[in-house]
Amino acid sequence: MKGIVLAGGSGTRLSPITVAVSKQLLPVYDKPMVYYPLSVLMLTGISDILIITTPRDEPLYQRLLGDGSWLGVHFSYAHQTDPNGLAEALIIGAEHVGDDNLALILGDNIFHGPGFSERLQQQAATVDGCVLFGYAVSDPRHYGVARLDQSGRLIAVEEKPRRPSSNLAVTGLYFYTHDAVEIASRLKPSDRGELEITDVNQAYVERGHASLVNLGRGFTWMDAGTHESLLRASEYVQMLEERQGVRIACLEEVAWRMGFISALDCYRLGEQQANSAYGRYLMDLPTTDPRALVHVAAS
């Protein structure tokens, strides 16, 4: 499975702080926003990831992330020159995807919850068409909304309905078979002048090859696309990390735990940032796992 992070757009809802920098490079507490969607793809087991951004912002992403080799993965880059809709990411990423299945995630989405990695890997291994991830919200009128039948089967996806048929918002994480590229290429722009990801999802629904995973209570999904939501996301991450002594979306830790890099690699990446609490956290990680200590001692 290939991964795509859509980190384009102009970030006008966050102006003026996005005048000089991409929204997805802004900090969510202690790390850049883009770390959060990247960690989701890596937790799925994906090691080949395309980052779609703007021509102006690509050098900044290159400086931050490089080619991904330091994490044992591969990052490549492509441009969305104009905000022509989420589904355009599938067209831009056509060559990257090839004949593989793909996971598309929006660059301002943050996911956190128990057993998430196992859930992601299970869905990635069995995707047949389209897998959407639903999350209950108090006011679903602002989202794409999943409509289910009495048995819980997904029967429609409605974009910002005036009278929602459920409270399940469709989050910004999508698993597709490779024919999603073909579906997106046949779309016509909506009244907003954009290629809508909801139209891609609805095409799979009509084929009978779409399913919804309800993330359920106890899970957290946020987007950080406004000043208020960016602040709330930062406060959530701060509270959880300080209380539990863990780091959410720590790419180096994810890479180690997923087997992309060794414990010693993780330690050395921490050494490079040893003046920060983030770096010291990485240096401490291998000592918490006796199996990792063996690898460090033998290296």
CSV table of N, CA and C in Angstrom, one decimal, residues 144-280:
chain,number,residue,atom,x,y,z
A,144,GLY,N,-18.6,15.8,5.7
A,144,GLY,CA,-19.2,14.7,4.9
A,144,GLY,C,-19.7,13.7,5.9
A,145,VAL,N,-21.0,13.2,5.7
A,145,VAL,CA,-21.7,12.4,6.7
A,145,VAL,C,-22.0,11.0,6.1
A,146,ALA,N,-21.7,10.0,6.9
A,146,ALA,CA,-22.1,8.6,6.5
A,146,ALA,C,-23.5,8.3,6.8
A,147,ARG,N,-24.2,7.7,5.8
A,147,ARG,CA,-25.6,7.3,6.0
A,147,ARG,C,-25.6,5.8,6.0
A,148,LEU,N,-26.1,5.2,7.1
A,148,LEU,CA,-26.1,3.7,7.3
A,148,LEU,C,-27.5,3.2,7.2
A,149,ASP,N,-27.6,1.9,6.8
A,149,ASP,CA,-28.9,1.2,6.9
A,149,ASP,C,-29.1,0.6,8.3
A,150,GLN,N,-30.2,-0.1,8.5
A,150,GLN,CA,-30.5,-0.6,9.9
A,150,GLN,C,-29.5,-1.6,10.3
A,151,SER,N,-28.8,-2.2,9.4
A,151,SER,CA,-27.8,-3.2,9.8
A,151,SER,C,-26.4,-2.6,10.0
A,152,GLY,N,-26.3,-1.3,9.8
A,152,GLY,CA,-25.0,-0.6,9.9
A,152,GLY,C,-24.2,-0.6,8.7
A,153,ARG,N,-24.8,-1.0,7.5
A,153,ARG,CA,-24.0,-1.0,6.3
A,153,ARG,C,-24.0,0.4,5.7
A,154,LEU,N,-22.9,0.9,5.1
A,154,LEU,CA,-22.8,2.2,4.5
A,154,LEU,C,-23.6,2.2,3.2
A,155,ILE,N,-24.5,3.2,3.1
A,155,ILE,CA,-25.3,3.2,1.9
A,155,ILE,C,-25.2,4.6,1.2
A,156,ALA,N,-24.6,5.6,1.8
A,156,ALA,CA,-24.4,6.9,1.2
A,156,ALA,C,-23.5,7.7,1.9
A,157,VAL,N,-22.8,8.6,1.2
A,157,VAL,CA,-22.0,9.6,1.9
A,157,VAL,C,-22.5,11.0,1.4
A,158,GLU,N,-22.9,11.8,2.3
A,158,GLU,CA,-23.5,13.1,1.9
A,158,GLU,C,-22.6,14.3,2.4
A,159,GLU,N,-22.4,15.2,1.5
A,159,GLU,CA,-21.4,16.3,1.8
A,159,GLU,C,-22.2,17.5,2.5
A,160,LYS,N,-21.9,17.8,3.7
A,160,LYS,CA,-22.4,18.9,4.5
A,160,LYS,C,-24.0,19.0,4.3
A,161,PRO,N,-24.7,17.9,4.7
A,161,PRO,CA,-26.1,17.9,4.5
A,161,PRO,C,-26.8,18.8,5.5
A,162,ARG,N,-27.9,19.5,5.1
A,162,ARG,CA,-28.7,20.3,6.0
A,162,ARG,C,-29.3,19.5,7.1
A,163,ARG,N,-29.8,18.3,6.7
A,163,ARG,CA,-30.4,17.4,7.7
A,163,ARG,C,-29.7,16.1,7.7
A,164,PRO,N,-28.6,16.0,8.5
A,164,PRO,CA,-27.8,14.8,8.5
A,164,PRO,C,-28.6,13.6,8.9
A,165,SER,N,-28.4,12.5,8.2
A,165,SER,CA,-29.0,11.2,8.6
A,165,SER,C,-28.4,10.5,9.7
A,166,SER,N,-27.2,10.9,10.1
A,166,SER,CA,-26.4,10.3,11.2
A,166,SER,C,-25.5,11.4,11.8
A,167,ASN,N,-24.9,11.1,12.9
A,167,ASN,CA,-23.9,12.0,13.4
A,167,ASN,C,-22.4,11.5,13.1
A,168,LEU,N,-22.3,10.6,12.2
A,168,LEU,CA,-21.0,10.1,11.8
A,168,LEU,C,-20.3,10.9,10.7
A,169,ALA,N,-19.4,11.7,11.1
A,169,ALA,CA,-18.6,12.4,10.2
A,169,ALA,C,-17.5,11.5,9.5
A,170,VAL,N,-17.3,11.7,8.3
A,170,VAL,CA,-16.2,11.0,7.6
A,170,VAL,C,-14.9,11.7,7.8
A,171,THR,N,-14.0,11.1,8.4
A,171,THR,CA,-12.7,11.8,8.7
A,171,THR,C,-11.8,11.9,7.5
A,172,GLY,N,-10.7,12.6,7.6
A,172,GLY,CA,-9.8,12.8,6.5
A,172,GLY,C,-8.8,11.7,6.3
A,173,LEU,N,-9.2,10.4,6.5
A,173,LEU,CA,-8.4,9.3,6.2
A,173,LEU,C,-9.2,8.3,5.4
A,174,TYR,N,-8.6,7.9,4.2
A,174,TYR,CA,-9.3,7.1,3.3
A,174,TYR,C,-8.4,6.0,2.7
A,175,PHE,N,-8.8,4.7,2.7
A,175,PHE,CA,-8.1,3.6,2.1
A,175,PHE,C,-8.9,3.3,0.8
A,176,TYR,N,-8.1,3.1,-0.2
A,176,TYR,CA,-8.7,2.8,-1.6
A,176,TYR,C,-7.9,1.7,-2.3
A,177,THR,N,-8.6,1.0,-3.1
A,177,THR,CA,-7.9,0.2,-4.1
A,177,THR,C,-7.4,1.2,-5.2
A,178,HIS,N,-6.5,0.7,-6.1
A,178,HIS,CA,-5.8,1.6,-7.0
A,178,HIS,C,-6.8,2.3,-8.0
A,179,ASP,N,-8.0,1.7,-8.2
A,179,ASP,CA,-8.9,2.3,-9.2
A,179,ASP,C,-9.5,3.6,-8.7
A,180,ALA,N,-9.2,4.1,-7.5
A,180,ALA,CA,-9.6,5.4,-7.1
A,180,ALA,C,-9.0,6.5,-8.0
A,181,VAL,N,-7.8,6.3,-8.5
A,181,VAL,CA,-7.2,7.2,-9.4
A,181,VAL,C,-8.1,7.4,-10.7
A,182,GLU,N,-8.6,6.3,-11.2
A,182,GLU,CA,-9.4,6.3,-12.4
A,182,GLU,C,-10.8,7.0,-12.1
A,183,ILE,N,-11.3,6.7,-10.9
A,183,ILE,CA,-12.6,7.4,-10.5
A,183,ILE,C,-12.4,8.9,-10.4
A,184,ALA,N,-11.3,9.3,-9.7
A,184,ALA,CA,-11.1,10.7,-9.6
A,184,ALA,C,-10.9,11.4,-10.9
A,185,SER,N,-10.2,10.8,-11.8
A,185,SER,CA,-9.9,11.4,-13.1
A,185,SER,C,-11.2,11.6,-14.0
A,186,ARG,N,-12.3,10.9,-13.6
A,186,ARG,CA,-13.6,11.1,-14.4
A,186,ARG,C,-14.5,12.1,-13.7
A,187,LEU,N,-14.1,12.6,-12.5
A,187,LEU,CA,-15.0,13.5,-11.8
A,187,LEU,C,-15.1,14.9,-12.5
A,188,LYS,N,-16.3,15.5,-12.4
A,188,LYS,CA,-16.4,16.9,-12.8
A,188,LYS,C,-16.4,17.8,-11.6
A,189,PRO,N,-15.9,19.0,-11.7
A,189,PRO,CA,-15.9,19.9,-10.6
A,189,PRO,C,-17.3,20.1,-10.0
A,190,SER,N,-17.4,20.3,-8.7
A,190,SER,CA,-18.7,20.6,-8.0
A,190,SER,C,-19.0,22.0,-8.2
A,191,ASP,N,-20.1,22.5,-7.6
A,191,ASP,CA,-20.5,23.9,-7.6
A,191,ASP,C,-19.4,24.8,-7.0
A,192,ARG,N,-18.6,24.2,-6.2
A,192,ARG,CA,-17.5,25.0,-5.6
A,192,ARG,C,-16.3,25.0,-6.5
A,193,GLY,N,-16.4,24.3,-7.6
A,193,GLY,CA,-15.3,24.3,-8.6
A,193,GLY,C,-14.2,23.4,-8.2
A,194,GLU,N,-14.5,22.4,-7.3
A,194,GLU,CA,-13.5,21.4,-6.8
A,194,GLU,C,-13.9,20.0,-7.2
A,195,LEU,N,-12.8,19.2,-7.2
A,195,LEU,CA,-13.1,17.7,-7.3
A,195,LEU,C,-13.3,17.2,-5.9
A,196,GLU,N,-14.5,16.7,-5.6
A,196,GLU,CA,-14.8,16.4,-4.3
A,196,GLU,C,-14.5,14.9,-3.9
A,197,ILE,N,-13.9,14.7,-2.8
A,197,ILE,CA,-13.5,13.4,-2.3
A,197,ILE,C,-14.8,12.6,-2.0
A,198,THR,N,-15.9,13.3,-1.6
A,198,THR,CA,-17.1,12.7,-1.3
A,198,THR,C,-17.7,12.0,-2.6
A,199,ASP,N,-17.4,12.5,-3.8
A,199,ASP,CA,-17.9,11.9,-5.0
A,199,ASP,C,-17.1,10.6,-5.3
A,200,VAL,N,-15.9,10.6,-4.9
A,200,VAL,CA,-15.1,9.4,-5.1
A,200,VAL,C,-15.7,8.3,-4.1
A,201,ASN,N,-15.9,8.7,-2.9
A,201,ASN,CA,-16.5,7.7,-1.9
A,201,ASN,C,-17.8,7.2,-2.3
A,202,GLN,N,-18.7,8.1,-2.8
A,202,GLN,CA,-20.0,7.7,-3.2
A,202,GLN,C,-20.0,6.8,-4.4
A,203,ALA,N,-19.0,6.9,-5.3
A,203,ALA,CA,-18.8,6.0,-6.4
A,203,ALA,C,-18.6,4.6,-5.9
A,204,TYR,N,-17.8,4.4,-4.9
A,204,TYR,CA,-17.6,3.1,-4.3
A,204,TYR,C,-18.8,2.6,-3.6
A,205,VAL,N,-19.6,3.5,-3.0
A,205,VAL,CA,-20.8,3.1,-2.3
A,205,VAL,C,-21.8,2.5,-3.4
A,206,GLU,N,-21.9,3.2,-4.5
A,206,GLU,CA,-22.8,2.7,-5.5
A,206,GLU,C,-22.4,1.4,-6.2
A,207,ARG,N,-21.1,1.1,-6.1
A,207,ARG,CA,-20.6,-0.2,-6.6
A,207,ARG,C,-20.7,-1.3,-5.6
A,208,GLY,N,-21.1,-0.9,-4.3
A,208,GLY,CA,-21.2,-1.9,-3.3
A,208,GLY,C,-19.8,-2.3,-2.7
A,209,HIS,N,-18.9,-1.4,-2.9
A,209,HIS,CA,-17.5,-1.7,-2.4
A,209,HIS,C,-17.0,-0.6,-1.5
A,210,ALA,N,-17.8,-0.2,-0.5
A,210,ALA,CA,-17.4,0.8,0.4
A,210,ALA,C,-17.8,0.4,1.8
A,211,SER,N,-17.0,0.6,2.8
A,211,SER,CA,-17.3,0.3,4.2
A,211,SER,C,-16.8,1.4,5.1
A,212,LEU,N,-17.4,1.4,6.3
A,212,LEU,CA,-17.1,2.4,7.2
A,212,LEU,C,-16.7,1.8,8.5
A,213,VAL,N,-15.5,2.3,9.1
A,213,VAL,CA,-15.1,1.9,10.4
A,213,VAL,C,-15.4,3.0,11.4
A,214,ASN,N,-16.3,2.7,12.3
A,214,ASN,CA,-16.6,3.7,13.3
A,214,ASN,C,-15.5,3.7,14.4
A,215,LEU,N,-14.8,4.8,14.5
A,215,LEU,CA,-13.7,4.9,15.5
A,215,LEU,C,-14.2,4.8,16.9
A,216,GLY,N,-15.4,5.2,17.2
A,216,GLY,CA,-16.1,4.9,18.5
A,216,GLY,C,-15.6,5.8,19.6
A,217,ARG,N,-16.3,5.6,20.8
A,217,ARG,CA,-16.0,6.4,22.0
A,217,ARG,C,-14.6,6.1,22.5
A,218,GLY,N,-14.0,7.0,23.1
A,218,GLY,CA,-12.6,6.8,23.6
A,218,GLY,C,-11.5,7.1,22.6
A,219,PHE,N,-12.0,7.5,21.4
A,219,PHE,CA,-11.0,7.8,20.3
A,219,PHE,C,-11.0,9.3,20.1
A,220,THR,N,-10.0,9.9,19.6
A,220,THR,CA,-9.9,11.3,19.3
A,220,THR,C,-9.6,11.5,17.9
A,221,TRP,N,-10.4,12.4,17.2
A,221,TRP,CA,-10.1,12.9,15.9
A,221,TRP,C,-10.3,14.4,15.9
A,222,MET,N,-9.3,15.1,15.4
A,222,MET,CA,-9.3,16.5,15.3
A,222,MET,C,-8.7,16.9,14.0
A,223,ASP,N,-9.2,18.1,13.4
A,223,ASP,CA,-8.5,18.7,12.4
A,223,ASP,C,-8.0,20.0,13.0
A,224,ALA,N,-6.9,20.5,12.5
A,224,ALA,CA,-6.3,21.7,13.1
A,224,ALA,C,-6.3,22.9,12.1
A,225,GLY,N,-7.4,23.1,11.4
A,225,GLY,CA,-7.4,24.0,10.3
A,225,GLY,C,-7.9,25.4,10.6
A,226,THR,N,-8.2,25.6,11.9
A,226,THR,CA,-8.6,27.0,12.3
A,226,THR,C,-7.8,27.4,13.6
A,227,HIS,N,-7.8,28.6,13.9
A,227,HIS,CA,-7.1,29.1,15.1
A,227,HIS,C,-7.5,28.3,16.4
A,228,GLU,N,-8.9,28.2,16.5
A,228,GLU,CA,-9.4,27.5,17.7
A,228,GLU,C,-9.1,26.0,17.7
A,229,SER,N,-9.2,25.3,16.6
A,229,SER,CA,-8.9,23.9,16.6
A,229,SER,C,-7.4,23.6,16.7
A,230,LEU,N,-6.6,24.5,16.2
A,230,LEU,CA,-5.2,24.3,16.3
A,230,LEU,C,-4.8,24.5,17.8
A,231,LEU,N,-5.4,25.4,18.5
A,231,LEU,CA,-5.1,25.6,19.9
A,231,LEU,C,-5.6,24.4,20.7
A,232,ARG,N,-6.8,23.9,20.4
A,232,ARG,CA,-7.4,22.7,21.1
A,232,ARG,C,-6.5,21.5,20.9
A,233,ALA,N,-6.1,21.3,19.7
A,233,ALA,CA,-5.2,20.2,19.4
A,233,ALA,C,-3.9,20.2,20.2
A,234,SER,N,-3.3,21.4,20.2
A,234,SER,CA,-2.1,21.5,21.0
A,234,SER,C,-2.3,21.3,22.5
A,235,GLU,N,-3.4,21.8,23.0
A,235,GLU,CA,-3.7,21.5,24.4
A,235,GLU,C,-3.9,20.1,24.7
A,236,TYR,N,-4.6,19.4,23.8
A,236,TYR,CA,-4.9,18.0,23.9
A,236,TYR,C,-3.6,17.2,24.0
A,237,VAL,N,-2.7,17.4,23.0
A,237,VAL,CA,-1.4,16.7,22.9
A,237,VAL,C,-0.6,17.0,24.2
A,238,GLN,N,-0.5,18.3,24.6
A,238,GLN,CA,0.2,18.6,25.8
A,238,GLN,C,-0.3,17.9,27.0
A,239,MET,N,-1.6,17.9,27.2
A,239,MET,CA,-2.1,17.2,28.4
A,239,MET,C,-1.8,15.7,28.4
A,240,LEU,N,-2.0,15.1,27.3
A,240,LEU,CA,-1.8,13.6,27.2
A,240,LEU,C,-0.3,13.3,27.4
A,241,GLU,N,0.6,14.1,26.8
A,241,GLU,CA,2.0,13.7,26.8
A,241,GLU,C,2.5,14.0,28.3
A,242,GLU,N,2.1,15.1,28.9
A,242,GLU,CA,2.6,15.4,30.2
A,242,GLU,C,2.0,14.4,31.2
A,243,ARG,N,0.8,13.9,31.1
A,243,ARG,CA,0.2,13.0,32.1
A,243,ARG,C,0.7,11.6,31.9
A,244,GLN,N,0.9,11.2,30.7
A,244,GLN,CA,1.3,9.8,30.4
A,244,GLN,C,2.8,9.6,30.2
A,245,GLY,N,3.5,10.6,29.9
A,245,GLY,CA,4.9,10.5,29.7
A,245,GLY,C,5.2,9.9,28.3
A,246,VAL,N,4.3,10.0,27.4
A,246,VAL,CA,4.5,9.5,26.0
A,246,VAL,C,4.5,10.7,25.0
A,247,ARG,N,4.9,10.4,23.8
A,247,ARG,CA,4.8,11.4,22.7
A,247,ARG,C,3.9,10.9,21.6
A,248,ILE,N,2.9,11.7,21.3
A,248,ILE,CA,2.0,11.3,20.2
A,248,ILE,C,2.7,11.7,18.9
A,249,ALA,N,2.6,10.8,17.9
A,249,ALA,CA,3.1,11.1,16.6
A,249,ALA,C,4.6,11.4,16.5
A,250,CYS,N,5.3,10.8,17.4
A,250,CYS,CA,6.8,10.9,17.4
A,250,CYS,C,7.3,10.0,16.2
A,251,LEU,N,7.7,10.6,15.1
A,251,LEU,CA,8.0,9.8,13.9
A,251,LEU,C,9.2,8.8,14.2
A,252,GLU,N,10.2,9.3,14.9
A,252,GLU,CA,11.3,8.4,15.2
A,252,GLU,C,10.9,7.2,16.0
A,253,GLU,N,10.0,7.4,17.0
A,253,GLU,CA,9.6,6.3,17.8
A,253,GLU,C,8.7,5.3,17.0
A,254,VAL,N,7.8,5.9,16.2
A,254,VAL,CA,7.0,5.1,15.3
A,254,VAL,C,7.8,4.2,14.4
A,255,ALA,N,8.8,4.9,13.8
A,255,ALA,CA,9.7,4.1,12.9
A,255,ALA,C,10.4,3.0,13.6
A,256,TRP,N,10.9,3.2,14.8
A,256,TRP,CA,11.5,2.1,15.6
A,256,TRP,C,10.5,1.0,15.9
A,257,ARG,N,9.3,1.4,16.4
A,257,ARG,CA,8.4,0.4,16.8
A,257,ARG,C,7.8,-0.4,15.6
A,258,MET,N,7.8,0.2,14.5
A,258,MET,CA,7.3,-0.5,13.3
A,258,MET,C,8.4,-1.3,12.6
A,259,GLY,N,9.6,-1.2,13.1
A,259,GLY,CA,10.7,-2.0,12.5
A,259,GLY,C,11.4,-1.3,11.3
A,260,PHE,N,11.1,-0.1,11.1
A,260,PHE,CA,11.8,0.6,9.9
A,260,PHE,C,13.2,1.0,10.3
A,261,ILE,N,13.5,1.3,11.6
A,261,ILE,CA,14.9,1.6,12.0
A,261,ILE,C,15.1,0.8,13.3
A,262,SER,N,16.4,0.7,13.7
A,262,SER,CA,16.8,0.0,14.9
A,262,SER,C,16.7,0.9,16.1
A,263,ALA,N,16.8,0.2,17.3
A,263,ALA,CA,16.8,1.0,18.5
A,263,ALA,C,18.0,1.9,18.6
A,264,LEU,N,19.1,1.5,18.0
A,264,LEU,CA,20.3,2.4,18.0
A,264,LEU,C,20.1,3.6,17.1
A,265,ASP,N,19.4,3.3,16.0
A,265,ASP,CA,19.1,4.5,15.1
A,265,ASP,C,18.2,5.5,15.8
A,266,CYS,N,17.3,5.0,16.5
A,266,CYS,CA,16.4,5.9,17.3
A,266,CYS,C,17.1,6.7,18.3
A,267,TYR,N,18.0,6.0,19.0
A,267,TYR,CA,18.8,6.7,20.0
A,267,TYR,C,19.7,7.8,19.4
A,268,ARG,N,20.3,7.5,18.3
A,268,ARG,CA,21.2,8.5,17.6
A,268,ARG,C,20.4,9.6,17.1
A,269,LEU,N,19.2,9.4,16.6
A,269,LEU,CA,18.3,10.5,16.2
A,269,LEU,C,18.0,11.4,17.4
A,270,GLY,N,17.8,10.8,18.6
A,270,GLY,CA,17.6,11.6,19.8
A,270,GLY,C,18.8,12.4,20.2
A,271,GLU,N,20.0,11.8,20.0
A,271,GLU,CA,21.2,12.5,20.3
A,271,GLU,C,21.4,13.8,19.5
A,272,GLN,N,20.9,13.8,18.3
A,272,GLN,CA,21.0,15.0,17.4
A,272,GLN,C,20.1,16.1,17.9
A,273,GLN,N,19.1,15.8,18.8
A,273,GLN,CA,18.2,16.8,19.4
A,273,GLN,C,18.3,16.8,20.9
A,274,ALA,N,19.5,16.5,21.4
A,274,ALA,CA,19.6,16.2,22.9
A,274,ALA,C,19.3,17.4,23.7
A,275,ASN,N,19.4,18.6,23.2
A,275,ASN,CA,19.1,19.8,23.9
A,275,ASN,C,17.6,20.0,24.2
A,276,SER,N,16.8,19.2,23.5
A,276,SER,CA,15.3,19.4,23.7
A,276,SER,C,14.8,18.2,24.4
A,277,ALA,N,13.6,18.4,25.1
A,277,ALA,CA,12.9,17.3,25.8
A,277,ALA,C,12.5,16.2,24.8
A,278,TYR,N,12.2,16.6,23.6
A,278,TYR,CA,11.9,15.6,22.5
A,278,TYR,C,13.1,14.7,22.2
A,279,GLY,N,14.3,15.3,22.1
A,279,GLY,CA,15.4,14.4,21.8
A,279,GLY,C,15.8,13.5,23.0
A,280,ARG,N,15.7,14.0,24.2
A,280,ARG,CA,16.0,13.2,25.4
A,280,ARG,C,14.9,12.1,25.5
